[in-house]
Coordinates of C-alpha atoms and ligand atoms in Angstrom, one line a residue:
M240 CA 0.0 0.0 0.0
S241 CA 2.8 2.3 0.8
D242 CA 4.3 4.7 -1.7
A243 CA 7.1 5.2 0.7
T244 CA 10.6 4.1 -0.1
P245 CA 12.7 2.8 2.8
V246 CA 15.9 4.8 3.1
E247 CA 19.2 3.7 4.4
A248 CA 20.4 5.7 7.3
W249 CA 24.2 5.6 7.8
F250 CA 25.9 6.3 11.1
I251 CA 29.5 6.4 12.0
D252 CA 30.3 5.1 15.5
N253 CA 34.1 5.4 15.6
S254 CA 34.8 1.7 15.0
A255 CA 32.3 0.7 12.3
V256 CA 29.8 2.0 9.8
S257 CA 26.4 0.3 10.2
A258 CA 23.1 0.6 8.6
V259 CA 19.5 0.0 9.6
R260 CA 16.4 0.7 7.5
L261 CA 14.7 3.8 8.6
L262 CA 11.1 3.7 7.4
P263 CA 8.8 6.7 7.0
S264 CA 5.6 6.7 9.1
T265 CA 3.5 5.7 6.1
A266 CA 5.5 2.4 5.7
V267 CA 3.1 0.5 7.9
V268 CA 2.8 -2.6 5.8
E269 CA 6.6 -2.9 5.5
A270 CA 6.9 -2.5 9.3
A271 CA 4.4 -5.2 9.9
E272 CA 6.3 -7.5 7.5
V273 CA 9.5 -6.9 9.5
L274 CA 7.6 -8.3 12.6
R275 CA 6.1 -11.2 10.6
A276 CA 9.5 -12.2 9.3
G277 CA 10.9 -12.4 12.8
G278 CA 12.8 -9.1 12.6
L279 CA 13.1 -6.3 15.2
L280 CA 11.3 -3.0 14.7
G281 CA 11.9 0.4 16.4
L282 CA 8.3 1.4 17.1
P283 CA 7.1 4.9 18.1
T284 CA 4.6 5.1 21.0
E285 CA 3.2 8.1 22.8
T286 CA 5.6 7.4 25.8
V287 CA 8.9 6.3 24.3
Y288 CA 10.1 4.2 21.3
G289 CA 9.9 0.5 21.8
L290 CA 12.1 -2.3 20.3
A291 CA 9.4 -4.5 19.0
A292 CA 9.1 -8.2 18.0
D293 CA 6.4 -10.8 17.4
A294 CA 5.4 -11.6 21.0
E295 CA 4.9 -15.3 20.0
D296 CA 8.3 -15.7 18.3
A297 CA 10.8 -16.9 21.0
T298 CA 13.8 -16.4 18.7
A299 CA 12.8 -12.8 17.8
V300 CA 12.1 -11.9 21.5
A301 CA 15.5 -13.4 22.4
R302 CA 17.1 -11.0 20.0
I303 CA 15.4 -8.1 21.8
Y304 CA 17.3 -9.1 25.0
E305 CA 20.5 -9.5 23.1
V306 CA 20.3 -6.1 21.4
K307 CA 19.4 -4.3 24.6
G308 CA 21.9 -6.2 26.7
R309 CA 19.0 -6.9 29.1
P310 CA 18.9 -9.8 31.6
N311 CA 16.5 -12.4 30.1
D312 CA 14.5 -12.9 33.3
H313 CA 13.0 -9.4 33.0
P314 CA 9.5 -9.5 31.5
V315 CA 8.5 -7.4 28.5
I316 CA 5.2 -5.6 27.8
V317 CA 2.9 -7.1 25.1
H318 CA 1.4 -4.3 22.9
V319 CA -1.9 -5.0 21.3
A320 CA -4.1 -3.0 18.9
A321 CA -7.3 -3.0 21.0
A322 CA -8.4 -3.6 24.5
S323 CA -10.5 -6.6 23.5
A324 CA -7.2 -8.5 22.9
I325 CA -6.5 -8.7 26.6
E326 CA -8.9 -11.7 26.7
E327 CA -6.3 -13.6 24.5
W328 CA -3.3 -12.8 26.7
A329 CA -4.7 -12.7 30.3
V330 CA -7.1 -14.7 32.5
A331 CA -9.0 -14.0 35.7
I332 CA -9.2 -10.3 34.7
P333 CA -10.6 -8.3 37.6
A334 CA -13.5 -5.8 37.0
Y335 CA -11.3 -2.9 38.0
A336 CA -8.7 -3.8 35.3
R337 CA -11.5 -3.8 32.7
E338 CA -12.6 -0.4 33.9
L339 CA -9.0 0.9 33.6
A340 CA -8.7 -0.5 30.1
V341 CA -11.9 1.2 29.0
A342 CA -10.9 4.5 30.6
F343 CA -7.2 4.8 29.5
W344 CA -6.6 2.7 26.4
P345 CA -5.2 3.5 24.0
G346 CA -2.9 5.3 26.4
P347 CA 0.2 5.4 28.6
M348 CA -0.8 2.6 31.0
T349 CA 0.3 -1.0 31.2
L350 CA -1.8 -3.6 33.1
V351 CA -0.1 -6.6 34.7
L352 CA -2.5 -9.5 34.7
P353 CA -2.4 -13.3 35.3
R354 CA -1.2 -14.6 31.9
S355 CA -3.0 -17.0 29.5
S356 CA -1.1 -19.8 27.8
R357 CA -0.5 -17.5 24.9
A358 CA 2.0 -15.5 26.9
G359 CA 5.2 -17.6 26.9
D360 CA 7.9 -17.7 29.6
F361 CA 10.2 -15.8 27.2
I362 CA 7.7 -12.8 27.4
T363 CA 7.0 -12.9 31.1
G364 CA 10.5 -13.8 32.4
G365 CA 9.0 -17.0 33.8
Q366 CA 6.5 -15.1 35.9
D367 CA 2.8 -16.1 35.9
T368 CA 1.7 -12.6 34.9
V369 CA 1.9 -10.6 31.6
G370 CA 2.1 -6.8 31.1
L371 CA -0.3 -5.5 28.4
R372 CA -0.7 -2.1 26.8
V373 CA -2.6 -0.5 23.9
P374 CA -0.3 2.5 23.0
N375 CA -1.9 5.8 21.9
H376 CA 0.2 6.5 18.8
P377 CA -1.3 6.4 15.2
V378 CA 1.8 4.7 13.8
A379 CA 1.9 2.1 16.6
L380 CA -1.8 1.4 16.3
A381 CA -1.6 1.1 12.5
V382 CA 1.4 -1.3 12.7
L383 CA -0.3 -3.4 15.4
A384 CA -3.5 -3.6 13.4
A385 CA -1.6 -4.6 10.2
F386 CA 0.4 -7.2 12.1
G387 CA -2.6 -8.6 13.9
G388 CA -0.9 -10.2 16.9
G389 CA 0.8 -9.1 20.1
V390 CA 4.0 -7.2 19.9
A391 CA 6.6 -7.5 22.7
A392 CA 8.4 -4.2 23.1
P393 CA 10.6 -2.9 25.9
S394 CA 12.0 0.7 25.5
A395 CA 14.5 0.8 22.6
N396 CA 17.6 1.7 24.6
R397 CA 20.5 -0.3 25.9
F398 CA 19.7 -1.8 29.3
G399 CA 19.9 0.8 32.1
E400 CA 20.3 3.8 29.7
V401 CA 18.0 6.6 28.8
S402 CA 14.8 5.7 26.7
P403 CA 14.6 7.1 23.2
T404 CA 11.9 9.6 22.3
S405 CA 12.7 9.9 18.6
A406 CA 13.5 7.5 15.7
G407 CA 17.0 9.1 15.3
E408 CA 17.8 8.2 18.9
V409 CA 16.8 4.6 18.4
V410 CA 19.1 4.4 15.3
A411 CA 21.9 6.1 17.2
D412 CA 21.6 3.7 20.1
L413 CA 21.1 0.4 18.4
S414 CA 22.0 0.5 14.7
D415 CA 25.3 -1.3 15.2
R416 CA 23.4 -4.2 16.8
L417 CA 20.5 -4.3 14.2
G418 CA 20.7 -6.1 10.9
A419 CA 19.2 -6.1 7.4
G420 CA 16.0 -7.8 8.6
D421 CA 15.3 -5.1 11.2
A422 CA 14.0 -1.5 10.8
V423 CA 13.0 1.6 12.7
I424 CA 9.7 3.3 11.7
D425 CA 9.7 7.1 12.3
G426 CA 6.7 8.4 14.2
G427 CA 8.2 11.7 15.2
R428 CA 9.0 12.8 18.8
C429 CA 7.0 11.1 21.6
A430 CA 4.2 13.3 23.0
V431 CA 4.4 12.0 26.6
G432 CA 8.2 11.3 27.0
V433 CA 8.2 9.0 30.0
E434 CA 7.3 5.4 30.1
S435 CA 3.8 4.1 30.8
T436 CA 2.3 3.8 34.3
I437 CA 2.5 0.1 35.3
V438 CA -0.5 -1.1 37.3
D439 CA -0.4 -4.5 39.0
C440 CA -3.9 -6.0 38.6
T441 CA -3.3 -9.3 40.4
G442 CA -4.6 -8.2 43.8
A443 CA -7.9 -7.0 45.2
A444 CA -7.0 -3.4 44.4
P445 CA -4.7 -1.9 41.8
A446 CA -1.0 -1.3 42.7
I447 CA 1.4 1.0 41.0
L448 CA 4.7 -0.6 40.0
R449 CA 6.0 2.4 37.9
P450 CA 4.5 5.9 37.9
G451 CA 3.6 7.5 34.6
A452 CA 1.1 9.9 32.9
V453 CA -1.9 7.9 34.1
T454 CA -1.9 8.9 37.7
I455 CA -2.9 7.4 41.1
A456 CA -5.8 9.9 41.2
D457 CA -6.9 8.8 37.7
I458 CA -6.9 5.2 38.8
E459 CA -8.7 5.8 42.1
R460 CA -11.3 7.9 40.3
V461 CA -12.1 5.3 37.7
T462 CA -12.0 2.2 39.9
G463 CA -13.3 3.7 43.1
L464 CA -10.6 1.6 44.9
P465 CA -7.6 2.9 46.9
V466 CA -4.4 2.3 45.0
V467 CA -1.9 0.3 47.0
S468 CA 1.8 0.8 46.6
G469 CA 4.3 -2.0 46.4
G470 CA 2.3 -4.9 45.1
A471 CA 3.7 -8.3 44.3
V472 CA 7.4 -9.0 44.3
V473 CA 8.2 -8.7 40.6
R474 CA 11.3 -8.2 38.5
A475 CA 10.8 -4.8 36.9
P476 CA 14.0 -3.2 35.7
G477 CA 12.2 0.2 35.6
T478 CA 12.1 -0.1 39.3
L479 CA 15.8 -0.6 39.9
A480 CA 17.4 2.2 41.9
S481 CA 19.8 3.1 39.1
H482 CA 18.0 3.2 35.7
Y483 CA 17.3 5.7 32.9
A484 CA 20.9 6.9 33.6
P485 CA 23.1 9.1 31.3
R486 CA 26.9 8.9 31.5
A487 CA 26.9 12.4 33.1
T488 CA 26.4 12.5 36.8
V489 CA 23.0 14.0 37.6
W490 CA 22.7 16.3 40.7
L491 CA 19.2 17.2 41.9
A492 CA 18.5 20.6 43.3
D493 CA 15.6 21.3 45.6
S494 CA 15.3 25.0 44.9
A495 CA 16.6 27.7 42.5
A496 CA 19.0 28.8 45.2
E497 CA 20.3 25.2 45.3
V498 CA 20.8 25.4 41.6
Q499 CA 23.2 28.3 42.2
R500 CA 25.1 26.4 44.8
L501 CA 25.5 23.3 42.7
A502 CA 26.5 25.5 39.7
S503 CA 29.6 26.7 41.7
A504 CA 30.4 23.2 42.7
H505 CA 30.0 21.8 39.1
P506 CA 31.2 24.4 36.6
G507 CA 30.2 23.6 33.0
A508 CA 27.4 21.3 34.0
G509 CA 24.2 21.1 32.0
L510 CA 20.9 22.6 33.5
I511 CA 17.4 21.2 33.3
A512 CA 14.9 23.4 34.9
D513 CA 11.8 25.5 34.5
A514 CA 12.1 28.4 32.0
A515 CA 11.6 30.8 34.9
V516 CA 14.9 29.7 36.5
P517 CA 17.8 31.7 35.2
T518 CA 20.9 29.9 33.9
P519 CA 23.8 30.5 36.2
A520 CA 27.0 31.7 34.5
G521 CA 29.0 28.8 33.2
L522 CA 26.2 26.3 32.9
Q523 CA 24.9 24.8 29.6
R524 CA 21.1 25.1 29.4
L525 CA 19.8 21.7 28.3
A526 CA 16.1 22.3 28.8
A527 CA 13.9 25.3 29.8
V528 CA 10.6 23.7 30.4
E529 CA 7.2 25.5 30.5
S530 CA 5.1 22.9 32.3
V531 CA 5.3 19.5 33.9
A532 CA 4.1 17.9 30.6
D533 CA 6.9 19.8 28.9
Y534 CA 9.4 18.5 31.5
A535 CA 8.3 14.9 30.8
R536 CA 8.7 15.4 27.0
E537 CA 12.1 17.1 27.3
L538 CA 13.7 15.1 30.0
Y539 CA 15.3 12.2 28.1
R540 CA 16.2 14.4 25.1
A541 CA 18.0 16.8 27.6
L542 CA 19.9 13.9 29.3
R543 CA 21.0 12.6 26.0
A544 CA 22.1 16.0 24.9
A545 CA 24.4 16.2 28.0
D546 CA 26.1 13.0 26.9
E547 CA 26.4 14.1 23.3
Q548 CA 28.1 17.3 24.5
G549 CA 30.4 15.3 26.7
L550 CA 29.2 17.0 29.9
V551 CA 30.5 15.6 33.2
S552 CA 27.5 16.7 35.2
V553 CA 23.9 17.7 34.9
I554 CA 22.0 19.8 37.4
A555 CA 18.2 19.3 37.4
L556 CA 15.5 21.1 39.4
P557 CA 12.7 18.6 39.5
P558 CA 9.1 19.6 39.1
V559 CA 7.1 19.8 42.3
G560 CA 3.6 18.2 42.8
V561 CA 1.9 14.9 42.3
D562 CA 0.8 13.0 39.2
L563 CA 3.1 13.4 36.2
A564 CA 5.5 15.5 38.3
F565 CA 5.8 12.4 40.6
A566 CA 6.7 10.3 37.5
V567 CA 9.3 12.8 36.3
R568 CA 10.9 12.9 39.8
D569 CA 10.9 9.1 39.8
R570 CA 13.0 9.1 36.6
L571 CA 15.3 11.9 37.7
T572 CA 15.9 10.2 41.0
R573 CA 16.9 7.0 39.2
A574 CA 19.0 8.9 36.7
A575 CA 20.8 10.5 39.6
H576 CA 21.5 7.2 41.5
K577 CA 24.9 5.7 40.7
Ligands
TXA722 O1 5.8 3.2 27.9 C1 6.2 2.0 28.0 O2 5.8 1.2 28.8 C2 7.3 1.6 27.0 C3 6.7 1.6 25.6 C4 7.6 1.1 24.5 O3 5.5 0.9 25.6 N1 7.8 0.3 27.3 C5 8.7 0.1 28.3 O4 9.1 -1.2 28.4 O5 9.0 1.0 29.1 P1 10.3 -1.6 29.4 O6 10.5 -3.1 29.1 O7 11.5 -0.7 29.2 O8 9.7 -1.5 30.8 C6 8.6 -2.3 31.1 C7 8.5 -2.5 32.5 C8 9.7 -3.3 33.1 O9 10.1 -2.6 34.3 C9 9.2 -4.7 33.2 O10 9.9 -5.4 34.2 C10 7.8 -4.4 33.6 O11 7.4 -3.4 32.8 N2 6.9 -5.5 33.4 C11 6.6 -6.1 32.2 N3 5.8 -7.2 32.4 C12 5.7 -7.3 33.7 C13 5.0 -8.3 34.6 N4 4.4 -9.3 34.1 N5 5.1 -8.1 35.9 C14 5.7 -7.0 36.4 N6 6.4 -6.1 35.7 C15 6.4 -6.2 34.3
MG723 MG1 13.0 0.5 29.6

């Protein structure tokens, strides 16, 4: 169907020249074919880019782990085109999980549910649950619909590093590990910018495993249940103390005055803060954000820019408040933890 011609994107990474097919957003059929043939696909979602494979192809999923350098006992999220598909992947779905699916899908929320036999050990890391999500991105939804099945996709970064929010970042991170049967489809810059809220739906009430743009207040309002924190003991790399980390050391300020003090201690550092906070002399402004939503969208790009510029340190003034601000502080705290 597509009139789009795949282009070869070439990148030099000191040691080698490598190529990965970068598909335009219209090349939905080609992208679905990559998945069908057992290849890996860089896939845009509204949160971050995923590294996608057929969720029922153990060999393809094994390559995701290899390319990311991720321990293979960590589960991956299965992305589906419509909420109705959860019946195929999960069993014993509680009423509150269905309410959440109706309210927030497509959207930045992953539900962890008891798995059906369709969800293999190679998806769940051997756990008896599966993470499911309907992403809210036109390219992702079109690719999922064209493919037809479930698509396993962790964030398309190397394990422990910062998630990509543009196709170019996926190519820069992974092209030397991807091959001729793989591709990245360009869906522009991600609108949300931080990963989905993960909700454990295996208990009597929902429990948050990772905060995101769907908030505790949203979940309580829709389900009428108190959200518990903690939940089951699960292996969730997004909940490791150090994650989402750039090479630069991240210092968190708790006020504009603290930004000044840190600036004297770390001359030449990058700065991520609200636009109203002036840039102290000697600092490199990485992001001047206008709102919490803007902070979420800009955060990973700014952390990556610090590494591209070879900065030793980044000073960040986190957003205050609950909801998405809480999710942004969660990522900043992990980025700052060494
Ligand atoms: O926004 C997102 O969720 C992105 C986009 C691509 O959809 N994906 C993403 O995937 O962030 P990943 O693999 O980087 O993080 C998924 C998190 C991991 O912490 C994983 O351990 C957890 O979800 N997870 C997946 N399945 C799970 C399960 N059955 N039980 C508990 N945690 C699970
Ligand atoms: Mg990740």
